[in-house]
Coordinates of C-alpha atoms in Angstrom, one line a residue:
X194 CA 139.0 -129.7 -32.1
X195 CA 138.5 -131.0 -35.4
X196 CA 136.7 -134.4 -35.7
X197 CA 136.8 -136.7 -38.6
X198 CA 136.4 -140.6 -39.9
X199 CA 137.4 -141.6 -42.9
X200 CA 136.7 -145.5 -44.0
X201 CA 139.7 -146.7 -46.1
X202 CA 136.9 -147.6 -48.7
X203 CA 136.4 -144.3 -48.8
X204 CA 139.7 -142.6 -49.1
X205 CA 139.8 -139.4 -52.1
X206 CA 143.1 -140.8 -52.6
X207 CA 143.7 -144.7 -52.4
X208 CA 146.4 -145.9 -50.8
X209 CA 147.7 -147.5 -54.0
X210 CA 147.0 -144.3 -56.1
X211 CA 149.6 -143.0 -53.7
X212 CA 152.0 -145.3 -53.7
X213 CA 152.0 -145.2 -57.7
X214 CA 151.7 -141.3 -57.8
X215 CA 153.8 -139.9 -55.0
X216 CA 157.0 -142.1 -55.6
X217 CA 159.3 -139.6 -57.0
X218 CA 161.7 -137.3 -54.7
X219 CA 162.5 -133.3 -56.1
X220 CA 164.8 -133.0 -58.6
X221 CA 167.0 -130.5 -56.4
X222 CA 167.1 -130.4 -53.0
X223 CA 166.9 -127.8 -51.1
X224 CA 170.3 -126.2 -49.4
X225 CA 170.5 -126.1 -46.2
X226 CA 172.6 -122.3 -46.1
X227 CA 170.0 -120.9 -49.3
X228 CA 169.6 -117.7 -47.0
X229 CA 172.8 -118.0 -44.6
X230 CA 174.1 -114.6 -45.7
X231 CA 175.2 -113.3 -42.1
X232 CA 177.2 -109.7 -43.1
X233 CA 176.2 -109.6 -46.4
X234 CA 173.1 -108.2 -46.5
X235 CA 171.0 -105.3 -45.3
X236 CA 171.4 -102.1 -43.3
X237 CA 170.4 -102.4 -39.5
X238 CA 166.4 -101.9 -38.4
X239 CA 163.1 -102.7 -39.3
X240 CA 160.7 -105.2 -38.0
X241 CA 161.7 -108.8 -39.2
X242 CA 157.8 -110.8 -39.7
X243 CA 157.4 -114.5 -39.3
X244 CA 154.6 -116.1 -40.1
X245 CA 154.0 -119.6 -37.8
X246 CA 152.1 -122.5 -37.5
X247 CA 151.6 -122.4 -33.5
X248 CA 151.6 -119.3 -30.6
X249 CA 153.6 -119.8 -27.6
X250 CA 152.4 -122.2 -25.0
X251 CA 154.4 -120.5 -22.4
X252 CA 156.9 -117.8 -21.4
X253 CA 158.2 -119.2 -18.3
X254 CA 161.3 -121.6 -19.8
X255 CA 161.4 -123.5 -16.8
X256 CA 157.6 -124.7 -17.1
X257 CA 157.5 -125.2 -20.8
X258 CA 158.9 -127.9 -22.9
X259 CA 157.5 -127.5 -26.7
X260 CA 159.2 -125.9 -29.5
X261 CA 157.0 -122.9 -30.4
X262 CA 158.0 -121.5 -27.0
X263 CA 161.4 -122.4 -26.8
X264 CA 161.6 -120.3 -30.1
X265 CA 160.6 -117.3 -28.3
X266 CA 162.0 -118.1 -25.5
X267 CA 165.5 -118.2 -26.9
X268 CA 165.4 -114.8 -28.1
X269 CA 164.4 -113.6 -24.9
X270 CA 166.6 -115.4 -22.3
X271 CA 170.2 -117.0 -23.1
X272 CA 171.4 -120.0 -21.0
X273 CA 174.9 -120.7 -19.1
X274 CA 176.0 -123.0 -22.3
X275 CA 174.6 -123.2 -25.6
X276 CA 175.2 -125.2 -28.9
X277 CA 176.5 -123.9 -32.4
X278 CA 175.4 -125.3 -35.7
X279 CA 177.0 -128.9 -35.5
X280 CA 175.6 -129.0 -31.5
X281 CA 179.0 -128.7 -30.1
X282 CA 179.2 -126.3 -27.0
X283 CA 180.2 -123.1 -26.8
X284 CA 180.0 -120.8 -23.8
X285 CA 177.2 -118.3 -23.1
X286 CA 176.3 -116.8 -19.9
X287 CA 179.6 -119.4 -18.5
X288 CA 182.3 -118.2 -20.1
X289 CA 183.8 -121.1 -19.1
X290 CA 183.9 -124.6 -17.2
X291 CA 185.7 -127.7 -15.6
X292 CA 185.2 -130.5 -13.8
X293 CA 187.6 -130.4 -10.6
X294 CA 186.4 -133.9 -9.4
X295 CA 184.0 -137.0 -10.7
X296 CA 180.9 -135.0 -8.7
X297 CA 181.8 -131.1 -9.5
X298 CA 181.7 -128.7 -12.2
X299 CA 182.5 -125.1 -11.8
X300 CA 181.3 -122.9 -13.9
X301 CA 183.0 -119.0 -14.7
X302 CA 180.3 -116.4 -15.5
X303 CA 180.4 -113.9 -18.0
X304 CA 181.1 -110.5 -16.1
X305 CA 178.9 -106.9 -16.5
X306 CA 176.0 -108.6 -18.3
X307 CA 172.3 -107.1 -17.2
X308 CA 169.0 -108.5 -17.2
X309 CA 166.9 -106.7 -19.2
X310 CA 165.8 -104.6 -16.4
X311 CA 168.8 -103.5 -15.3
X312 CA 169.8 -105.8 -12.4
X313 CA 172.8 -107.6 -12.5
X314 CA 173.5 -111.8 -13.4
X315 CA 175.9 -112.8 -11.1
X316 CA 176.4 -116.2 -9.0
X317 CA 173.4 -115.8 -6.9
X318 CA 170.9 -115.4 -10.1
X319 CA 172.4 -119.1 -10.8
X320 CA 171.9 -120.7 -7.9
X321 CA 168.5 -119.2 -8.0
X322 CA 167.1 -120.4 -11.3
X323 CA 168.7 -123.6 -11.0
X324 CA 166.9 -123.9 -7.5
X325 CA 163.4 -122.9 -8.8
X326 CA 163.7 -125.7 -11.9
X327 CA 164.4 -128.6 -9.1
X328 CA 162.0 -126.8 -6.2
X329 CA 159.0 -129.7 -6.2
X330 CA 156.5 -127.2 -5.7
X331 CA 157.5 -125.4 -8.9
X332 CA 156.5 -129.1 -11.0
X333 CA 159.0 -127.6 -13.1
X334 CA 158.7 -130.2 -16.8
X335 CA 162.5 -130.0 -17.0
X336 CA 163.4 -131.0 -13.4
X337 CA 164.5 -134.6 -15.0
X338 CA 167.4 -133.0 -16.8
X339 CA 169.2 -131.7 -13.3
X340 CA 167.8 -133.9 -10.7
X341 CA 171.5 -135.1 -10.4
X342 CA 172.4 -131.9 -9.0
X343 CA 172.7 -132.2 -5.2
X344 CA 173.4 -128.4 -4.5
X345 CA 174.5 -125.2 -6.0
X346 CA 176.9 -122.8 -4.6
X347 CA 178.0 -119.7 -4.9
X348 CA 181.5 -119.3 -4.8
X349 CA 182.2 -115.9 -5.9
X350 CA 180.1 -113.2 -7.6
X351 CA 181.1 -114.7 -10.8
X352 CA 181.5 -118.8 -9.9
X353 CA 179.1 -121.3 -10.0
X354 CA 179.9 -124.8 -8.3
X355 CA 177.6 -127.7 -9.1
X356 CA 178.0 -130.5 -7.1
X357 CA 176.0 -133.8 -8.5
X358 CA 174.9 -136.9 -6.3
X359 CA 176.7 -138.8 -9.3
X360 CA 179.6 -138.4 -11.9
X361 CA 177.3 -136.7 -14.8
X362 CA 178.9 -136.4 -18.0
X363 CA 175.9 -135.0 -19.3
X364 CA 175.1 -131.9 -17.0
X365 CA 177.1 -129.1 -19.4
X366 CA 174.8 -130.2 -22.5
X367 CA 171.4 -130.0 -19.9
X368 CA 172.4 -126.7 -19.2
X369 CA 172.5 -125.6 -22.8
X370 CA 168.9 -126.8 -22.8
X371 CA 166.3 -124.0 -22.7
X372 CA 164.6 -125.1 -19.5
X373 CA 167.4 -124.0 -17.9
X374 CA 167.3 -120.3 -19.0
X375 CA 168.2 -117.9 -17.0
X376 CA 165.3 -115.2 -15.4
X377 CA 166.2 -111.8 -13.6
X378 CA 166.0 -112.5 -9.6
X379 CA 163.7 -109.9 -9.4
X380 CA 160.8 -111.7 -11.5
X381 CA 161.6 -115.0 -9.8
X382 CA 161.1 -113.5 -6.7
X383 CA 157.9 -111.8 -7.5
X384 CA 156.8 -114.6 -9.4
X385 CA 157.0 -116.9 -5.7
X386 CA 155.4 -114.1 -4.5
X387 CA 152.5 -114.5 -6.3
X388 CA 152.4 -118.4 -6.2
X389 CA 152.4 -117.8 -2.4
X390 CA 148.9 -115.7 -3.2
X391 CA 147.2 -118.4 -4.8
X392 CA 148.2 -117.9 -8.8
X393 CA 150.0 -120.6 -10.2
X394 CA 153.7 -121.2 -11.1
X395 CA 154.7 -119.1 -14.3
X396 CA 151.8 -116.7 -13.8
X397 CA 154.1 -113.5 -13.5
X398 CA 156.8 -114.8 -15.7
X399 CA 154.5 -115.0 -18.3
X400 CA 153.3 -111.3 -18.1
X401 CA 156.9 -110.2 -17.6
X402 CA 159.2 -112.4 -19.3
X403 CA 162.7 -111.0 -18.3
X404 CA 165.6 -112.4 -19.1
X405 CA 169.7 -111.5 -21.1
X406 CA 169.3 -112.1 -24.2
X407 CA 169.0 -110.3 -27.7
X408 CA 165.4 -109.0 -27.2
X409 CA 162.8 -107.7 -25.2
X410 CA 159.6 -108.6 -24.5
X411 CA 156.8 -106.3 -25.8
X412 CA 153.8 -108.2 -25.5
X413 CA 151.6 -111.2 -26.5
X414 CA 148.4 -110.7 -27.9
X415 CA 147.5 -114.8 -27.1
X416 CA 146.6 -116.8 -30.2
X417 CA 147.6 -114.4 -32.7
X418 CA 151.2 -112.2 -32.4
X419 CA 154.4 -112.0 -29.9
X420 CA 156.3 -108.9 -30.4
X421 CA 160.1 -108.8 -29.2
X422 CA 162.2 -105.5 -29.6
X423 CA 165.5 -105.2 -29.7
X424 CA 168.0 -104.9 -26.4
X425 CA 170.0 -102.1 -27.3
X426 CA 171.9 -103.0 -24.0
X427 CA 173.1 -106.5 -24.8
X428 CA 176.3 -107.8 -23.2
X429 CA 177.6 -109.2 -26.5
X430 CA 177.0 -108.4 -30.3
X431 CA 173.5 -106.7 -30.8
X432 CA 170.5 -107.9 -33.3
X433 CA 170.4 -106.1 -36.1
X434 CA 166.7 -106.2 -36.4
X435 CA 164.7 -103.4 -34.2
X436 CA 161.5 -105.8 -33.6
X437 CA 160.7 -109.3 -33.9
X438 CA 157.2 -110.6 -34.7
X439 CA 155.9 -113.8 -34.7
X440 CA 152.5 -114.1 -36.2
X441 CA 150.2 -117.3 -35.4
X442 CA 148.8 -118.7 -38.4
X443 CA 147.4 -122.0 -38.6
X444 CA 146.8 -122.5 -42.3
X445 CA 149.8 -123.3 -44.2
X446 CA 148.5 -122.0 -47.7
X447 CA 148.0 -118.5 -45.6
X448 CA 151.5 -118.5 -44.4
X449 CA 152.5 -119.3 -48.4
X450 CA 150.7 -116.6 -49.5
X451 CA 152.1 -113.8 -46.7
X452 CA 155.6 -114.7 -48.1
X453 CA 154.7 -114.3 -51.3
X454 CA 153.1 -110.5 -50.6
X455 CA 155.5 -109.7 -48.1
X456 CA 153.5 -109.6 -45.3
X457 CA 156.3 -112.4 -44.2
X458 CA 159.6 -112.6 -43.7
X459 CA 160.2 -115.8 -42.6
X460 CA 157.3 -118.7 -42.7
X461 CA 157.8 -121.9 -40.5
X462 CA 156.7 -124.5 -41.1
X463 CA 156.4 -125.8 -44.9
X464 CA 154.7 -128.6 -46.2
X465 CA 157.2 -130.6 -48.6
X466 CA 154.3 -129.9 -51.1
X467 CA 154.8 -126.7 -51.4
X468 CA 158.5 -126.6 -51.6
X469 CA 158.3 -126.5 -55.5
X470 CA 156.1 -123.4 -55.4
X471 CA 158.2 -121.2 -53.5
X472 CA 161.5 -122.2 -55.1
X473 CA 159.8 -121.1 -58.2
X474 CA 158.2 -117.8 -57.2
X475 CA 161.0 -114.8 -57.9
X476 CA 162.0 -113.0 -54.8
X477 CA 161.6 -116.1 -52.0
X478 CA 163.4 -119.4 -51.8
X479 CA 163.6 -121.8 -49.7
X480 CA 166.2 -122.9 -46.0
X481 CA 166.4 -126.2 -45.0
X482 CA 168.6 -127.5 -42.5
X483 CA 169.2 -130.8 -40.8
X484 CA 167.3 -131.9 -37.1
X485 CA 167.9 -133.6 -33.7
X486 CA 164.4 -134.2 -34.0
X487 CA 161.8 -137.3 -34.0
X488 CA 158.6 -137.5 -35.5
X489 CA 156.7 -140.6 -33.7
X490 CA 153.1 -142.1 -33.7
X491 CA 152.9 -142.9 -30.2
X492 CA 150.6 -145.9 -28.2
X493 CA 148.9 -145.2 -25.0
X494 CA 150.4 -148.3 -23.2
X495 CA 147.6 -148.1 -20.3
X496 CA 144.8 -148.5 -22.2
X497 CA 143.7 -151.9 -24.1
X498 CA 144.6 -153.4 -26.5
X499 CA 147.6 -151.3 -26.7
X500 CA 149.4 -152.1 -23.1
X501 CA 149.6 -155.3 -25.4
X502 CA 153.2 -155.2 -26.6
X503 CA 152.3 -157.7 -29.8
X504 CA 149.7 -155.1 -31.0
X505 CA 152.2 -152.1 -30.9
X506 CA 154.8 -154.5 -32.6
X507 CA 151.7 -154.9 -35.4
X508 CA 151.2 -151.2 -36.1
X509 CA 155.0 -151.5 -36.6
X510 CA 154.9 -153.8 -39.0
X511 CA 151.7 -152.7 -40.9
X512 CA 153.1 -149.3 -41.5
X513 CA 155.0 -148.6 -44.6
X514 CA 157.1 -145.9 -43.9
X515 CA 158.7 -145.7 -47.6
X516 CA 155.4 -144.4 -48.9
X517 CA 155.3 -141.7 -46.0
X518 CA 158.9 -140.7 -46.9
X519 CA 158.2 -140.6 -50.8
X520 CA 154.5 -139.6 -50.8
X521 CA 154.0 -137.3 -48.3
X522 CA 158.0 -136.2 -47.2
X523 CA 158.7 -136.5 -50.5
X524 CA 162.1 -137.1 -49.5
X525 CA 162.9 -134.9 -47.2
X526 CA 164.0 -136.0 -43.9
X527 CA 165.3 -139.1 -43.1
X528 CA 163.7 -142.9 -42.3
X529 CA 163.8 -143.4 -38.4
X530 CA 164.1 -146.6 -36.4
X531 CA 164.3 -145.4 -33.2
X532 CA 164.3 -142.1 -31.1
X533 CA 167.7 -141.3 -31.8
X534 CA 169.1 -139.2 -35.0
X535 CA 173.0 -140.0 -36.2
X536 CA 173.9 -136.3 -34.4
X537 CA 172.8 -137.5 -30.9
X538 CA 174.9 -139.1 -28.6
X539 CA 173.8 -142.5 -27.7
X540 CA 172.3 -143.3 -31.6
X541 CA 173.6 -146.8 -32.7
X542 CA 173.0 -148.8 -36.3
X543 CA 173.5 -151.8 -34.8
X544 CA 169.8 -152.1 -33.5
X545 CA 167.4 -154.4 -35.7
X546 CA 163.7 -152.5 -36.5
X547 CA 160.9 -154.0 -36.9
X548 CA 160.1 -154.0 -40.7
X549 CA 157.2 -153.7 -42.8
X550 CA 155.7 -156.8 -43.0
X551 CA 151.6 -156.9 -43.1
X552 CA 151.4 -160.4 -43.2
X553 CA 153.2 -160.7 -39.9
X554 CA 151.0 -157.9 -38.4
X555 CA 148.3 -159.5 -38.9
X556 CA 149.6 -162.8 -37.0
X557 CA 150.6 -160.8 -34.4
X558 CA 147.2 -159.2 -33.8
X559 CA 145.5 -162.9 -34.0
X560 CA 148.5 -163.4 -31.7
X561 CA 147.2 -161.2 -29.4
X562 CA 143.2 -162.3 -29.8
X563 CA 142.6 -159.0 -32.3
X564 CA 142.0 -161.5 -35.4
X565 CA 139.3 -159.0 -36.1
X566 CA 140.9 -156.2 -35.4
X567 CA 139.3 -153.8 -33.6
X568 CA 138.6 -149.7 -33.2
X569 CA 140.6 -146.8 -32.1
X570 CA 141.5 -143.4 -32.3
X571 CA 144.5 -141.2 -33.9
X572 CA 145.2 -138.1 -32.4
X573 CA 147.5 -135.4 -34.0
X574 CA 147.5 -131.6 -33.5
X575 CA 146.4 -128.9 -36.6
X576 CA 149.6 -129.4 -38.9
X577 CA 149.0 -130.4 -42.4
X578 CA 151.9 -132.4 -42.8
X579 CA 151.0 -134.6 -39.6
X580 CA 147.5 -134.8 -40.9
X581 CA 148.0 -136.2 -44.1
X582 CA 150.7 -139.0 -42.2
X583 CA 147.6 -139.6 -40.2
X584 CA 145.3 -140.2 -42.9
X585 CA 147.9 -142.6 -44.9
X586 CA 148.2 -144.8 -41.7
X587 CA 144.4 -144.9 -41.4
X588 CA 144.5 -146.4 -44.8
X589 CA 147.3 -149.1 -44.3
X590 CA 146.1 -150.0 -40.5
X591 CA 142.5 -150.7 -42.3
X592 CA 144.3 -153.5 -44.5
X593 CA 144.8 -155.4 -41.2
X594 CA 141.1 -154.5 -39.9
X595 CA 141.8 -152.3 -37.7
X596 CA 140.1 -149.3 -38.1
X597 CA 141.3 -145.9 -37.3
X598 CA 139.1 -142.4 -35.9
X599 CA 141.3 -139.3 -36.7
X600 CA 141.0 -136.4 -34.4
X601 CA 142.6 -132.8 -34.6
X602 CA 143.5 -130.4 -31.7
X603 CA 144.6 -127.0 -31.6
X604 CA 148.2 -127.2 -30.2
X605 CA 147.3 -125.9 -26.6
X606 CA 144.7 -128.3 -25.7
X607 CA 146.9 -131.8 -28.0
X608 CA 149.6 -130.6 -25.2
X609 CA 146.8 -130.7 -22.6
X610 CA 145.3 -133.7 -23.7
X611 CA 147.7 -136.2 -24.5
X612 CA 149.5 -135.1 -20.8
X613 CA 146.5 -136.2 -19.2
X614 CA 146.5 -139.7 -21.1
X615 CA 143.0 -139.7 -22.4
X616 CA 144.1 -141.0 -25.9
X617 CA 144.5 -144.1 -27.7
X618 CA 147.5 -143.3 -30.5
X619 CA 148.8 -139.9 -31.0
X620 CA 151.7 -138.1 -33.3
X621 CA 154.0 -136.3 -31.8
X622 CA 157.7 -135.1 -32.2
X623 CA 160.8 -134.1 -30.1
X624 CA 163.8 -132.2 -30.4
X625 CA 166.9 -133.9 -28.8
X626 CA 167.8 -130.5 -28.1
X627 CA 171.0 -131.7 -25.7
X628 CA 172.4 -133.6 -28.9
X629 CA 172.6 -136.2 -25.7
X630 CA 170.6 -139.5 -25.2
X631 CA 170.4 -139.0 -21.9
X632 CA 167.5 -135.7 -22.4
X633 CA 165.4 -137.9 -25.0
X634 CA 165.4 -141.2 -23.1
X635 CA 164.6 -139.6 -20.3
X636 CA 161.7 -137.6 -21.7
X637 CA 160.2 -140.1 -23.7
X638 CA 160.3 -143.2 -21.7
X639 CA 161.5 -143.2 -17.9
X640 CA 158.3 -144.1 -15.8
X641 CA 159.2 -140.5 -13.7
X642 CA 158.1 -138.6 -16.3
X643 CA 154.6 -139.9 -17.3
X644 CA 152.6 -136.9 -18.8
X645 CA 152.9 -133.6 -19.3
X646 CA 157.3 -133.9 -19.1
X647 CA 157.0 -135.8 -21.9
X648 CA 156.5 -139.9 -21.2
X649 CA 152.7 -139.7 -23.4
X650 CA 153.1 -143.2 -24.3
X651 CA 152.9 -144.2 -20.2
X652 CA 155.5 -146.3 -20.2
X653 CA 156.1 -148.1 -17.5
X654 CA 159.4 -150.5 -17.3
X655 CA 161.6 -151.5 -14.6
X656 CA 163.9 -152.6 -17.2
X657 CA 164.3 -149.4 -19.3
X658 CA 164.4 -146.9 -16.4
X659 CA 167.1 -148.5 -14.5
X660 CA 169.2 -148.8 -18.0
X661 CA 168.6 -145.0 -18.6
X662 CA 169.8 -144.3 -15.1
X663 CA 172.5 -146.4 -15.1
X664 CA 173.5 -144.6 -18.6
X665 CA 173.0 -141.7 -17.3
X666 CA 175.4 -142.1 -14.1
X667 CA 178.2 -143.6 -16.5
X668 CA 181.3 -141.9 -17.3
X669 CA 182.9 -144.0 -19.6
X670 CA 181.4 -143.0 -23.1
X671 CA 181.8 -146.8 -24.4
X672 CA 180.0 -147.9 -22.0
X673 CA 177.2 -145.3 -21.8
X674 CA 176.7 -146.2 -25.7
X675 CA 176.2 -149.8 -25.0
X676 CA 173.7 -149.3 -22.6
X677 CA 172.0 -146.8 -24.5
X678 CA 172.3 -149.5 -27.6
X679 CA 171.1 -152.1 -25.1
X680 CA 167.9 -149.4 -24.4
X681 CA 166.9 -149.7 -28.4
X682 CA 166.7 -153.1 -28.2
X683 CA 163.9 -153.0 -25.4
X684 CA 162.6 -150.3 -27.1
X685 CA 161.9 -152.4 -30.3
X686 CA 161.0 -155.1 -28.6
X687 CA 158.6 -153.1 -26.3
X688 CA 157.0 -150.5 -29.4
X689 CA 155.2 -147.5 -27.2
X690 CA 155.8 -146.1 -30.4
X691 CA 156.0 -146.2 -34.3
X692 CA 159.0 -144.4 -35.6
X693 CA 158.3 -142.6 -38.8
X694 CA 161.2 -139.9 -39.2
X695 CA 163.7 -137.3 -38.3
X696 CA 162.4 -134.2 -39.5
X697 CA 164.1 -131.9 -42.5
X698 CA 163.5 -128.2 -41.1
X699 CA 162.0 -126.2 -43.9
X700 CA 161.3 -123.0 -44.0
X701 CA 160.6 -120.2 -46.3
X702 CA 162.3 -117.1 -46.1
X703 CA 162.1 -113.7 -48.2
X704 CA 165.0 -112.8 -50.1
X705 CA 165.1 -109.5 -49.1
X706 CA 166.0 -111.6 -45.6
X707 CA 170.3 -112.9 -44.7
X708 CA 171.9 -114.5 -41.9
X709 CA 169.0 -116.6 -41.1
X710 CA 169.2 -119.6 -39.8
X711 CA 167.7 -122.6 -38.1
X712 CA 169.8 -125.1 -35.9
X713 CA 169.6 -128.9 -35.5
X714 CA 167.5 -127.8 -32.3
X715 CA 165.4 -126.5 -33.9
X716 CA 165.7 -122.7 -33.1
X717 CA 165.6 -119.9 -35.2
X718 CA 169.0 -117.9 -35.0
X719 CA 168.0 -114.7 -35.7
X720 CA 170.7 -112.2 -34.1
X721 CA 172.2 -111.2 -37.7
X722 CA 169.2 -111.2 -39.6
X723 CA 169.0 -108.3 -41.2
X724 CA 166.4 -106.7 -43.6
X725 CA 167.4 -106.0 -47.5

């Protein structure tokens, strides 16, 4: 853990410097298909390098629920349903679906596909997954997103019936969510086997990641490289890539410079200030797509003075968010208000923000008996971007006396740490991976899922869970969008969190690389990549 306090007083950069300095956006923005060459590029083979911020937290999809392990993940096992480019569904594992009443979907699985070693994925390996994500004893992070699901049968080799305790309209796009990834039987049942000896959910999983999809798991050298090979046996259209390696490295300049020499393929993420310097060095350029995502600062509602509602609303209004956008963004990415981007389900412009108003948040904390202000902390994990968003709010929170500590974790133990609610503010993001309020709202805010599932803030409100349940049981999409509009409102009113923005996914990518390409998810798609 890094640990540092900077006074506004004594800021390198003042906060008006920045606003005066930092206002203009780039001239050209990036496109978001720059290196989207699928079949026009290189011959098959080779080992396709890239360079990122974070290692994999964990191999086991069912017990992780962060993006750097989702991205292996994905390449490793494939799901029954998964999304395209725009997050519609497509099929996958399910070839296809219905619903033959309000409480049951049947699902039609693909037919010959193989784990990768060699058994078969069939109607049984469903049932089997699906039970270990709800099985209690598993404390599977994802359970949330199927604990409608009342059982699973098997009704052939190759159909799946779901029957749900409720009419679900959201169950196909949870099932296109990585938690729900589908393991050989064979390392389920050896990974209960060892659970049953004392180790820990996930323990063999992780050493023997098995799952369908386009590669293989080599191995994982912890903190510093995951290798992948190609699986020449794939039920659908091989990579063209041999070997995939993603190389953990924390400093963003570093990952810069391995693109530049080619030690790199593909480097994720960028910092918007170095955009301008790889568009303008020859032989690399620049992807940048468009994201589900939120980037939040988030309040621990437990702990005083923030389980005061008037203080949260404060930080709301003391924050301007145009100077992150234009200063530190520089425009990229888009301004949020709330949890929800336009491409998820459930996202209304009808809901008022709070705006930026210092004067008001500094009535509000006299409101509240802070006149004075008082102390805190800021956590964030080791990414420059968040950093530098950390330090700007430190700077604008000071102007209403209230003065901030800024601490930074590795990304394992900021996971660890803001699960086990020890902090005071933290920053954080999510993907709404579903493209469905249901997975976000959920995550973020129902009082089940306080911790490590995602609910850091601790909130706590009768209110708001029984208007995500009740959202989340309705069939009618009108009305599941005026509940979920009716949820924002609380939401503002309630502020467990400041919403800054909905992320622009930038990457850097060697031209020697096509068909790259990052969805709104979040994921790389890298099964026609190929190597020039």
């Amino acid at each position: 853990m890094k640990k540092f306090s900077l006074k506004a007083g004594l800021l390198t950069l003042s906060l008006s410097a920045l606003v005066a300095g930092c206002a203009s956006e780039p001239d050209d923005q990036v496109t978001s298909n720059a290196n989207n060459n699928a079949g026009n590029g290189g011959a098959e083979g080779g080992n396709l390098i890239l360079s990122v911020l974070s290692d994999a937290q964990n191999l086991d999809p069912h017990n992780s629920n962060d993006v750097p392990s989702w991205n292996v993940q994905y390449n490793i096992y494939e799901t029954l349903v998964k999304h395209d480019e725009n997050m519609d569904l497509q099929p996958n594992l399910a070839s296809s679906w219905e619903q033959t009443d309000d409480l049951t979907w049947e699902f039609h699985l693909q037919e010959g596909v193989q784990f990768h070693d060699g058994t078969e994925f069939n109607a049984e390996v469903v049932k089997a997954n699906i039970d270990r994500v709800l099985d209690e004893e598993i404390g599977s992070p994802n359970a949330f997103l199927f604990e409608s699901i009342e059982e699973v049968n098997v009704a052939d080799e190759y159909t799946v019936e779901i029957v749900t305790e409720y009419p679900y309209a959201a169950l196909p796009a949870h099932l296109a969510h990585n938690g729900s990834s589908m393991i050989s039987l064979d390392v389920l049942e050896a990974d209960y086997e060892s659970f049953q000896d004392g180790g820990q959910p996930g323990d063999y999983i992780n050493e023997n990641p098995v799952g369908t999809g386009y590669f293989t798991f080599e191995e994982w050298n912890s903190g510093d490289s995951i290798v992948l090979s190609r699986n020449d046996n794939y039920w659908g259209e091989k990579a063209k890539v041999e070997q995939v390696t993603f190389s953990v490295v924390s400093e963003d300049l570093t990952r810069v410079g391995e693109l530049e020499s080619g030690a790199a393929h593909i480097i994720y993420p960028v910092s918007p200030s170095d955009v301008s310097r790889i568009e303008g060095t020859e032989g690399i350029g620049m992807h940048q797509s468009d994201s589900v995502s939120i980037s939040y600062i988030g309040f621990n509602t437990k702990k005083a003075p923030f389980d005061n509602k008037l203080v949260r609303q404060a930080i709301n209004k003391a924050v301007d968010k145009d100077v992150i956008m234009d200063g530190i963004l520089e425009g990229f990415g888009v301004q949020a208000f709330g949890p929800l981007s336009e491409a998820v389900f459930g996202h209304s412009d009808n809901v008022e923000p709070l705006e930026y108003d210092p004067e008001a948040a500094k009535e509000l904390l006299a409101e509240a008996g802070y006149e004075n202000g008082f102390e805190t902390t800021l956590w964030t994990n080791d990414n420059r971007e968040r950093q530098d968003i950390a330090e700007l709010v430190q700077a604008q929170l000071a102007e209403i006396n209230i003065d901030v500590e800024i601490e930074v974790f590795e990304w394992g133990a900021y996971l660890d740490r803001t699960a086990g609610g020890e902090h005071d503010m933290f920053m954080l993001g999510l993907s709404a991976a579903t493209a469905d309020a249901d997975y976000p709202m959920s995550m973020l805010y129902h009082s089940d899922n306080i911790g490590a599932p995602g609910n850091r803030t601790q909130m706590d409100n009768e209110e708001l869970d029984s208007l995500i349940e009740e959202a989340r049981r309705e069939s009618d999409e009108d009305q599941r969008l005026a509940l979920y509009e009716e949820a924002m409102e609380l939401l503002i009113e309630e502020s467990p969190m400041l919403y800054i923005y909905h992320q622009a996914y930038l990457t850097g990518v060697s031209d020697q690389i096509s068909g790259f390409d990052m969805y709104p998810n979040g994921l790389y798609q890298l099964q026609n990549v190929t190597i020039n």
